Every structure is written in structure tokens, then in C-alpha cells.
Coordinates of C-alpha atoms in Angstrom, one line a residue:
Q203 CA -162.1 -68.2 161.3
G204 CA -162.4 -66.9 157.7
Y205 CA -159.7 -67.3 155.1
Y206 CA -158.9 -63.6 154.7
T207 CA -159.5 -62.8 158.4
R208 CA -156.6 -65.2 159.2
G209 CA -154.3 -63.6 156.6
G210 CA -155.2 -65.0 153.2
G211 CA -152.4 -66.8 151.4
I212 CA -151.4 -64.2 148.8
G213 CA -148.0 -64.6 147.1
E214 CA -145.7 -67.3 146.0
S215 CA -145.5 -69.0 149.4
G216 CA -149.3 -68.8 149.7
D217 CA -152.3 -70.2 147.8
F218 CA -152.5 -67.8 144.8
V219 CA -150.6 -65.0 143.3
T220 CA -152.0 -61.7 141.9
S221 CA -150.9 -59.5 139.0
P222 CA -149.4 -56.7 141.2
E223 CA -147.3 -59.4 143.0
I224 CA -146.0 -60.6 139.6
S225 CA -144.9 -57.3 138.2
Q226 CA -144.5 -53.7 139.3
I227 CA -145.6 -52.6 135.7
F228 CA -149.2 -53.7 136.4
G229 CA -149.8 -51.2 139.3
E230 CA -147.8 -48.5 137.5
L231 CA -150.1 -48.7 134.5
I232 CA -153.2 -48.5 136.8
G233 CA -151.7 -45.4 138.5
I234 CA -151.3 -43.9 135.0
W235 CA -154.9 -44.8 134.2
C236 CA -156.2 -42.9 137.2
I237 CA -154.1 -39.8 136.4
S238 CA -155.1 -39.9 132.8
E239 CA -158.8 -39.9 133.7
W240 CA -158.2 -37.2 136.3
I241 CA -156.7 -35.0 133.6
A242 CA -159.5 -35.9 131.1
M243 CA -162.0 -34.7 133.8
G244 CA -160.4 -31.3 134.2
K245 CA -158.0 -32.0 137.1
P246 CA -160.4 -31.7 140.1
K247 CA -158.8 -30.3 143.3
V248 CA -159.5 -33.4 145.4
F249 CA -158.4 -36.9 144.5
Q250 CA -159.3 -39.9 146.6
L251 CA -157.8 -43.3 145.7
V252 CA -160.0 -46.0 147.2
E253 CA -159.0 -49.7 147.0
L254 CA -161.4 -52.5 147.9
G255 CA -159.7 -55.5 149.4
P256 CA -156.1 -54.3 148.9
G257 CA -154.4 -57.7 149.7
R258 CA -150.8 -57.0 150.9
G259 CA -150.9 -53.4 149.6
T260 CA -148.7 -54.0 146.6
L261 CA -151.0 -52.4 144.0
T262 CA -151.4 -49.2 146.1
D263 CA -147.7 -49.2 146.7
D264 CA -147.0 -49.3 142.9
I265 CA -149.6 -46.6 142.2
L266 CA -148.1 -44.4 144.9
R267 CA -144.7 -44.6 143.2
V268 CA -146.3 -43.2 140.0
F269 CA -148.0 -40.5 142.0
N270 CA -144.7 -39.6 143.5
Q271 CA -143.0 -39.5 140.1
L272 CA -145.8 -37.2 138.9
A273 CA -145.8 -35.1 142.1
S274 CA -145.5 -31.8 140.2
L275 CA -148.6 -32.6 138.2
L276 CA -150.6 -33.4 141.4
S277 CA -149.1 -30.6 143.4
K278 CA -152.3 -28.4 143.5
C279 CA -154.4 -31.4 144.3
D280 CA -155.5 -32.8 147.7
V281 CA -154.6 -36.5 147.3
S282 CA -155.5 -39.2 149.9
I283 CA -155.6 -43.0 150.1
H284 CA -158.5 -45.0 151.4
L285 CA -158.4 -48.8 151.9
V286 CA -161.5 -50.9 152.5
E287 CA -160.1 -54.0 154.4
V288 CA -162.0 -56.3 156.8
S289 CA -159.0 -58.4 157.8
P290 CA -157.0 -57.0 160.7
K291 CA -154.1 -59.2 159.7
L292 CA -154.0 -57.9 156.1
G293 CA -154.5 -54.3 157.4
E294 CA -151.3 -54.7 159.4
T295 CA -149.4 -56.0 156.4
Q296 CA -150.6 -53.1 154.3
A297 CA -149.7 -50.6 157.0
L298 CA -146.2 -52.0 157.1
M299 CA -145.7 -51.8 153.4
L300 CA -147.3 -48.4 152.8
T301 CA -146.3 -46.4 155.9
G302 CA -143.4 -48.4 157.3
G303 CA -145.8 -49.2 160.2
K304 CA -146.3 -45.6 161.2
V305 CA -150.1 -45.8 161.8
Q306 CA -152.5 -45.0 164.7
S307 CA -155.6 -46.9 165.6
N308 CA -158.8 -44.8 165.9
P309 CA -161.5 -45.0 168.6
E310 CA -164.5 -47.1 167.8
D311 CA -166.8 -44.1 167.0
K312 CA -164.6 -43.0 164.1
S313 CA -165.4 -44.3 160.6
A314 CA -161.7 -45.1 159.8
Y315 CA -160.3 -47.7 162.2
M316 CA -156.7 -46.9 161.4
Q317 CA -154.8 -44.0 159.8
G318 CA -151.3 -42.8 158.9
V319 CA -149.1 -41.2 156.3
T320 CA -147.6 -43.1 153.4
K321 CA -143.8 -43.2 152.9
T322 CA -144.4 -40.6 150.2
G323 CA -146.2 -38.2 152.5
I324 CA -149.9 -38.9 151.6
P325 CA -152.6 -39.3 154.2
I326 CA -154.0 -42.9 154.3
F327 CA -157.0 -44.4 156.1
W328 CA -158.5 -47.9 156.6
Y329 CA -162.2 -48.8 156.7
R330 CA -164.3 -51.9 157.2
D331 CA -167.0 -50.8 154.8
I332 CA -167.2 -48.9 151.5
Q333 CA -170.0 -46.7 153.1
D334 CA -167.5 -45.4 155.7
V335 CA -165.3 -43.9 153.0
P336 CA -165.9 -40.1 152.8
A337 CA -167.8 -38.8 149.8
G338 CA -165.9 -36.9 147.2
Y339 CA -164.2 -37.2 143.8
S340 CA -162.7 -40.8 143.9
F341 CA -161.1 -43.5 141.9
Y342 CA -162.3 -46.9 143.1
L343 CA -160.1 -49.9 142.4
A344 CA -161.3 -53.5 142.8
H345 CA -158.6 -55.9 141.8
E346 CA -159.5 -59.6 142.4
F347 CA -162.1 -58.4 144.9
F348 CA -165.5 -59.3 143.5
D349 CA -164.4 -62.9 142.8
A350 CA -163.9 -63.5 146.5
L351 CA -167.4 -62.5 147.5
P352 CA -170.0 -65.2 148.4
I353 CA -172.3 -66.5 145.6
H354 CA -175.7 -68.2 145.4
K355 CA -175.7 -71.1 142.9
F356 CA -178.8 -72.2 141.1
Q357 CA -179.6 -75.2 138.9
R358 CA -182.5 -75.5 136.4
T359 CA -184.5 -78.7 137.0
E360 CA -187.7 -80.3 135.6
K361 CA -189.6 -78.7 138.6
G362 CA -188.0 -75.2 137.9
W363 CA -185.1 -73.4 139.5
R364 CA -183.5 -74.9 142.6
E365 CA -180.8 -73.4 144.8
V366 CA -177.6 -75.4 145.3
L367 CA -177.0 -75.6 149.1
V368 CA -174.4 -77.1 151.3
D369 CA -175.3 -80.0 153.6
I370 CA -173.6 -82.6 155.8
D371 CA -173.1 -85.9 154.1
P372 CA -175.0 -88.6 156.1
E373 CA -172.8 -91.4 154.7
V374 CA -169.5 -89.7 155.8
P375 CA -169.2 -87.9 159.1
D376 CA -167.4 -84.5 159.0
Q377 CA -167.8 -84.2 155.3
L378 CA -169.9 -81.6 153.4
R379 CA -171.7 -82.1 150.1
F380 CA -173.8 -80.0 147.6
V381 CA -177.5 -80.7 147.5
L382 CA -180.4 -79.1 145.6
S383 CA -183.1 -77.3 147.6
P384 CA -186.3 -79.4 147.7
S385 CA -188.4 -76.4 146.8
S386 CA -188.0 -72.8 145.7
T387 CA -186.0 -70.5 148.1
P388 CA -186.2 -66.7 148.6
A389 CA -182.9 -66.4 146.5
T390 CA -184.5 -68.4 143.7
E391 CA -187.4 -66.0 143.6
N392 CA -185.3 -62.9 143.7
F393 CA -182.1 -63.5 141.8
I394 CA -182.8 -65.6 138.7
Q395 CA -182.9 -63.8 135.4
A396 CA -180.9 -66.2 133.3
R397 CA -181.3 -68.3 130.2
R398 CA -178.6 -70.7 131.3
D399 CA -179.2 -74.1 133.0
H400 CA -176.8 -73.3 135.9
V401 CA -176.2 -69.8 137.2
E402 CA -174.1 -68.1 140.0
V403 CA -175.3 -64.8 141.4
C404 CA -173.4 -62.6 143.8
P405 CA -175.9 -60.2 145.5
E406 CA -173.1 -58.5 147.6
A407 CA -171.3 -57.5 144.4
G408 CA -174.5 -56.0 143.1
V409 CA -175.0 -53.9 146.2
I410 CA -171.3 -52.7 146.1
I411 CA -171.6 -51.8 142.4
Q412 CA -174.8 -49.9 143.1
R413 CA -173.0 -47.9 145.8
L414 CA -170.1 -47.1 143.6
A415 CA -172.4 -46.1 140.7
C416 CA -174.3 -43.7 143.1
R417 CA -171.1 -42.2 144.4
I418 CA -169.6 -41.7 140.9
E419 CA -172.9 -40.2 139.6
K420 CA -172.9 -37.7 142.5
D421 CA -169.3 -36.9 143.1
G422 CA -167.4 -37.9 139.9
G423 CA -164.4 -40.1 139.5
A424 CA -164.4 -43.6 138.2
A425 CA -164.2 -47.3 139.2
L426 CA -161.9 -49.8 137.7
V427 CA -162.6 -53.5 138.2
A428 CA -160.0 -56.2 137.2
D429 CA -161.0 -59.8 137.8
Y430 CA -161.6 -63.3 136.5
G431 CA -164.9 -63.1 134.7
H432 CA -167.3 -63.4 131.8
D433 CA -170.1 -61.4 130.3
G434 CA -173.0 -63.5 131.3
T435 CA -171.9 -66.7 129.4
K436 CA -170.4 -69.1 131.9
T437 CA -172.2 -71.4 134.3
D438 CA -170.3 -73.3 137.1
T439 CA -167.1 -71.4 138.0
F440 CA -167.0 -71.9 141.8
R441 CA -163.5 -73.3 142.7
G442 CA -160.9 -73.4 145.4
F443 CA -157.1 -73.0 145.5
R444 CA -154.5 -74.1 148.0
N445 CA -150.8 -74.0 147.5
H446 CA -151.5 -72.8 143.9
K447 CA -153.3 -76.1 143.1
P448 CA -157.1 -76.7 142.7
H449 CA -158.8 -77.6 146.0
D450 CA -162.2 -79.1 146.8
V451 CA -164.3 -76.1 148.0
L452 CA -166.0 -78.2 150.6
K453 CA -162.9 -79.6 152.2
A454 CA -161.3 -77.9 155.3
P455 CA -163.4 -74.7 155.1
G456 CA -161.5 -71.5 155.8
T457 CA -158.1 -72.9 154.7
A458 CA -158.3 -72.4 150.9
D459 CA -158.9 -69.4 148.6
L460 CA -162.4 -69.7 147.2
T461 CA -163.3 -67.9 144.0
A462 CA -166.1 -67.6 141.4
D463 CA -165.8 -65.8 138.1
V464 CA -167.4 -62.3 138.1
D465 CA -170.4 -61.9 135.9
F466 CA -169.8 -58.5 134.3
S467 CA -173.2 -58.5 132.6
Y468 CA -174.8 -58.6 136.1
L469 CA -172.5 -55.8 137.4
R470 CA -173.5 -53.7 134.3
K471 CA -177.2 -54.3 135.0
M472 CA -176.7 -53.4 138.7
T473 CA -175.4 -49.9 137.8
Q474 CA -179.0 -49.2 136.8
G475 CA -177.8 -46.7 134.2
K476 CA -176.4 -44.3 136.8
T477 CA -173.0 -44.5 135.1
A478 CA -171.5 -45.4 131.7
T479 CA -169.8 -48.8 131.7
L480 CA -166.8 -49.8 129.6
G481 CA -165.7 -53.4 128.9
P482 CA -165.1 -56.1 129.9
I483 CA -162.0 -56.3 127.8
K484 CA -159.2 -58.8 128.2
Q485 CA -156.3 -57.9 130.5
R486 CA -153.7 -58.3 127.7
E487 CA -155.7 -55.8 125.5
F488 CA -156.1 -53.3 128.4
L489 CA -152.4 -53.4 129.4
K490 CA -151.3 -53.2 125.7
N491 CA -153.5 -50.1 125.2
M492 CA -151.9 -48.7 128.4
G493 CA -148.4 -49.0 127.0
I494 CA -147.0 -52.1 128.8
D495 CA -144.7 -52.9 125.9
L496 CA -143.0 -49.5 126.0
R497 CA -142.7 -49.7 129.9
L498 CA -141.1 -53.2 129.6
Q499 CA -138.5 -51.9 127.1
V500 CA -137.5 -49.0 129.4
L501 CA -137.1 -51.4 132.4
L502 CA -135.1 -53.9 130.3
Q503 CA -132.8 -51.1 129.1
N504 CA -132.3 -50.0 132.7
S505 CA -131.6 -53.5 134.1
H506 CA -128.0 -54.6 133.9
D507 CA -128.1 -58.2 135.2
T508 CA -129.5 -61.2 133.4
E509 CA -131.6 -62.4 136.3
T510 CA -133.6 -59.1 136.5
R511 CA -134.1 -59.2 132.7
E512 CA -135.3 -62.8 132.8
Q513 CA -137.7 -61.9 135.7
L514 CA -139.1 -59.0 133.8
L515 CA -139.7 -61.1 130.7
H516 CA -141.2 -63.9 132.7
S517 CA -143.6 -61.6 134.6
Y518 CA -144.6 -59.9 131.3
D519 CA -145.5 -63.3 129.9
M520 CA -147.6 -64.2 132.9
L521 CA -149.6 -61.0 132.6
M522 CA -150.0 -61.0 128.8
N523 CA -150.0 -64.7 127.6
P524 CA -153.5 -65.7 126.6
E525 CA -152.8 -69.1 128.1
K526 CA -151.9 -67.6 131.5
M527 CA -153.5 -64.4 132.8
G528 CA -153.9 -62.5 129.5
D529 CA -157.3 -63.8 128.6
C530 CA -158.9 -65.0 131.9
F531 CA -158.7 -61.6 133.5
N532 CA -160.9 -58.7 132.4
F533 CA -161.0 -55.0 132.9
F534 CA -164.3 -53.2 133.4
A535 CA -164.9 -49.5 134.3
L536 CA -167.7 -47.3 135.6
L537 CA -167.5 -43.6 134.5
P538 CA -169.8 -40.6 134.9
H539 CA -172.1 -39.9 131.9
Q540 CA -170.7 -36.4 131.6
R541 CA -167.3 -38.0 130.7
F542 CA -169.0 -38.7 127.3
P543 CA -170.8 -35.4 126.3
H544 CA -171.0 -36.5 122.7
L545 CA -173.4 -39.3 123.8
D546 CA -175.7 -37.0 125.7
K547 CA -179.1 -37.2 124.0
K548 CA -180.1 -33.7 125.2
H549 CA -177.4 -32.0 123.1
K550 CA -177.8 -31.4 119.4
P551 CA -175.4 -33.3 117.2
E552 CA -173.7 -30.1 115.9
L553 CA -172.7 -29.2 119.5
K554 CA -170.7 -32.4 119.7
S555 CA -167.6 -31.7 121.8
P556 CA -164.4 -33.6 121.3
V557 CA -163.8 -36.2 124.0
S558 CA -160.5 -37.8 124.9
P559 CA -160.7 -41.6 124.7
V560 CA -160.6 -43.5 127.9
A561 CA -157.1 -44.9 128.4
G562 CA -156.9 -48.7 128.1
F563 CA -160.4 -49.1 126.5
G564 CA -161.5 -48.8 122.9
E565 CA -164.4 -46.4 122.7
L566 CA -166.4 -49.1 120.8
L567 CA -166.8 -51.0 124.0
L568 CA -168.9 -48.3 125.6
K569 CA -172.2 -49.8 126.9

């Protein structure tokens, strides 16, 4: 009965709208980011694009368009698409958008539950878990993925840390309420490492980041995370959205989009030093560094009707305006240590090899 299992209300007619749904430029620039890093790493012969929680498939669709435009560059490379999606309904929507519905279901004993070929001729596979995705050189994308994972909430009290739990309100039948645990819980013992008075921890995000870091360390590639978030500074961010308006998280469970800001400092800690991490940097900085202004000018020059031009400018403003999505979304990346040979302590300084900067990020943000 979960929100995403039943379809998840993405888009203007739903409960929330995401950057790829607002403008094609967003996905195009992420496609260019992947190719830029692939080139910087010496153009490996295999290239897996893995998206976690792909929504309606819009982001992957925009990236595929870039791959198609740069087909000659990728011609000697074995490219495949791998989507990690738990919702059967969203899986069907993605299949329709990306393959025109030409997919086949696989028997239960296969790791991919569905497979097909994209409209541009690239093999595509669907999985329920990141662990089912084959090992290999991969780019992992998580756009508005981590904010949808469940969190534990904790409150500092005079008696120490207490977990915030959900209970039935004895005064009002059929209504839920938040309560503090009467004593310490296993989660309180295991997850608290904060100096704040209220903290949210997402253990599932930690587990997934650990898996990504292990894969990138072993097989190469990169992970790019784009999400609402902070660097370990915020406290209570758990909220709900329904029909694009704030919604009480405890009312009508399963009918609203629930979200909590991603704590990037926690993700960084959970890589356990297996990879280098970049960011978080604000969405408007990342997109500016990626050349969004130039891409906008090209699209404006090629559009001949006023309505299209107005739509392009409106969507650019949504993505870049600090008051809208420009500042509340952040980009964060995991990259293998060998991507930065000049930071390798084992090498002598005079052997410093030139390294091409990571697209979208300032090198000063390397942590």
C-alpha cells in the first residue's frame, strides 16, 4: 500500500515535480557529466548507467538523448542501462517511456525482473535491489532518491537521547501522533553521533552509500547524488507533500510524498574513505559549471514560438533561482581515489601528474 508502490505522484498533476520533469537541460547536463568523467578516466570499454529510483524515467531518457548525439564517441564502448526500481507501476511507466513498451519479464530466478532495448538501441534492465546490478565500471545516479528513504528521528532530553516514535492518539481514534520513547532504543544506542538537539538518521542511505563506495573502489566509475540536503547542520526536516502543498506526515499514510533532507556529512562518513567525495554544492553552481547558460541560449535560438521560449526561461528560473530549486538542492559525488593521482600520498610531489578537474565541481570542494 506504499506511496511509490501505488505509482507515486510525480509531475504537475501529482504531488511534487522534479528537475528532469521541469527541463530537458537538467538531464542533458548530467549525461554530459557522465561522459566527461568517462573520458577523464581513459574511456573504459564498458559503461553501465545505473539509476536508483528513476521516477517516470525522464532523467534516463534525457541522458540517452545525449548518448545518442555522441554515439560516435561511444561507438567502441559497451553501453547498458540498469534501473533499480521497487514499484511495479513506475517500472511500467519507465518501460513505456524508454523502450516504447518493448520489454520482457524475466523468471523469478533472474536478478533483473524485466529487460528490453531502449528506443536508441541500448540494452536496459530493471532490478529491485542495487546488489542485483552486475559488477563493472558504472555511473550511479541518485536524483531525489535518498530523501525518500525512511529515517529515525531523535530528540535530546534531560534524560539523554530519546527516539521519536509514532503512536496512536488515545484522545482521537484513527489519528497518529509523535511520542518520545520512554527509554533508550537500539537505534539511539547505534546511530547518534551528533552535537545537535534534534537529529534525523537514515541507516538505509548509509548502507546504500557503503555499497556504492565499495563498487566504485573495486570497479571504477562514479556516483552522482542530487537531492534536498545539508552538510550536517539541520535538525527537523521531515515533511509531506500532497498536490504540491505541505501535508501532515501522519495523516492518511501512503497517500502523500514523504521526504527528509539528506545529511551529506553522514553520507561522506559512510563511504569510510573508500572513495573521494566532492560537494555538496548548490544545484545552481553545479549547473552553471556544467554550462546551463550556454545550453539555454542554443535552445532559445532554435525555438521560434513565444510559448516555447517562455517555457524555457520559466524552467531555467525554477532550476537556478536561489528562492526556488537553485539553493535547496545539492550535488554530491563519489569518485575513485585514482581519479586524483596528485593527492596520492605514496607519490613524491615531483611526480605530480596533471588531472582534469571534475566537471560541475570546483576542485576546492574535494573532501
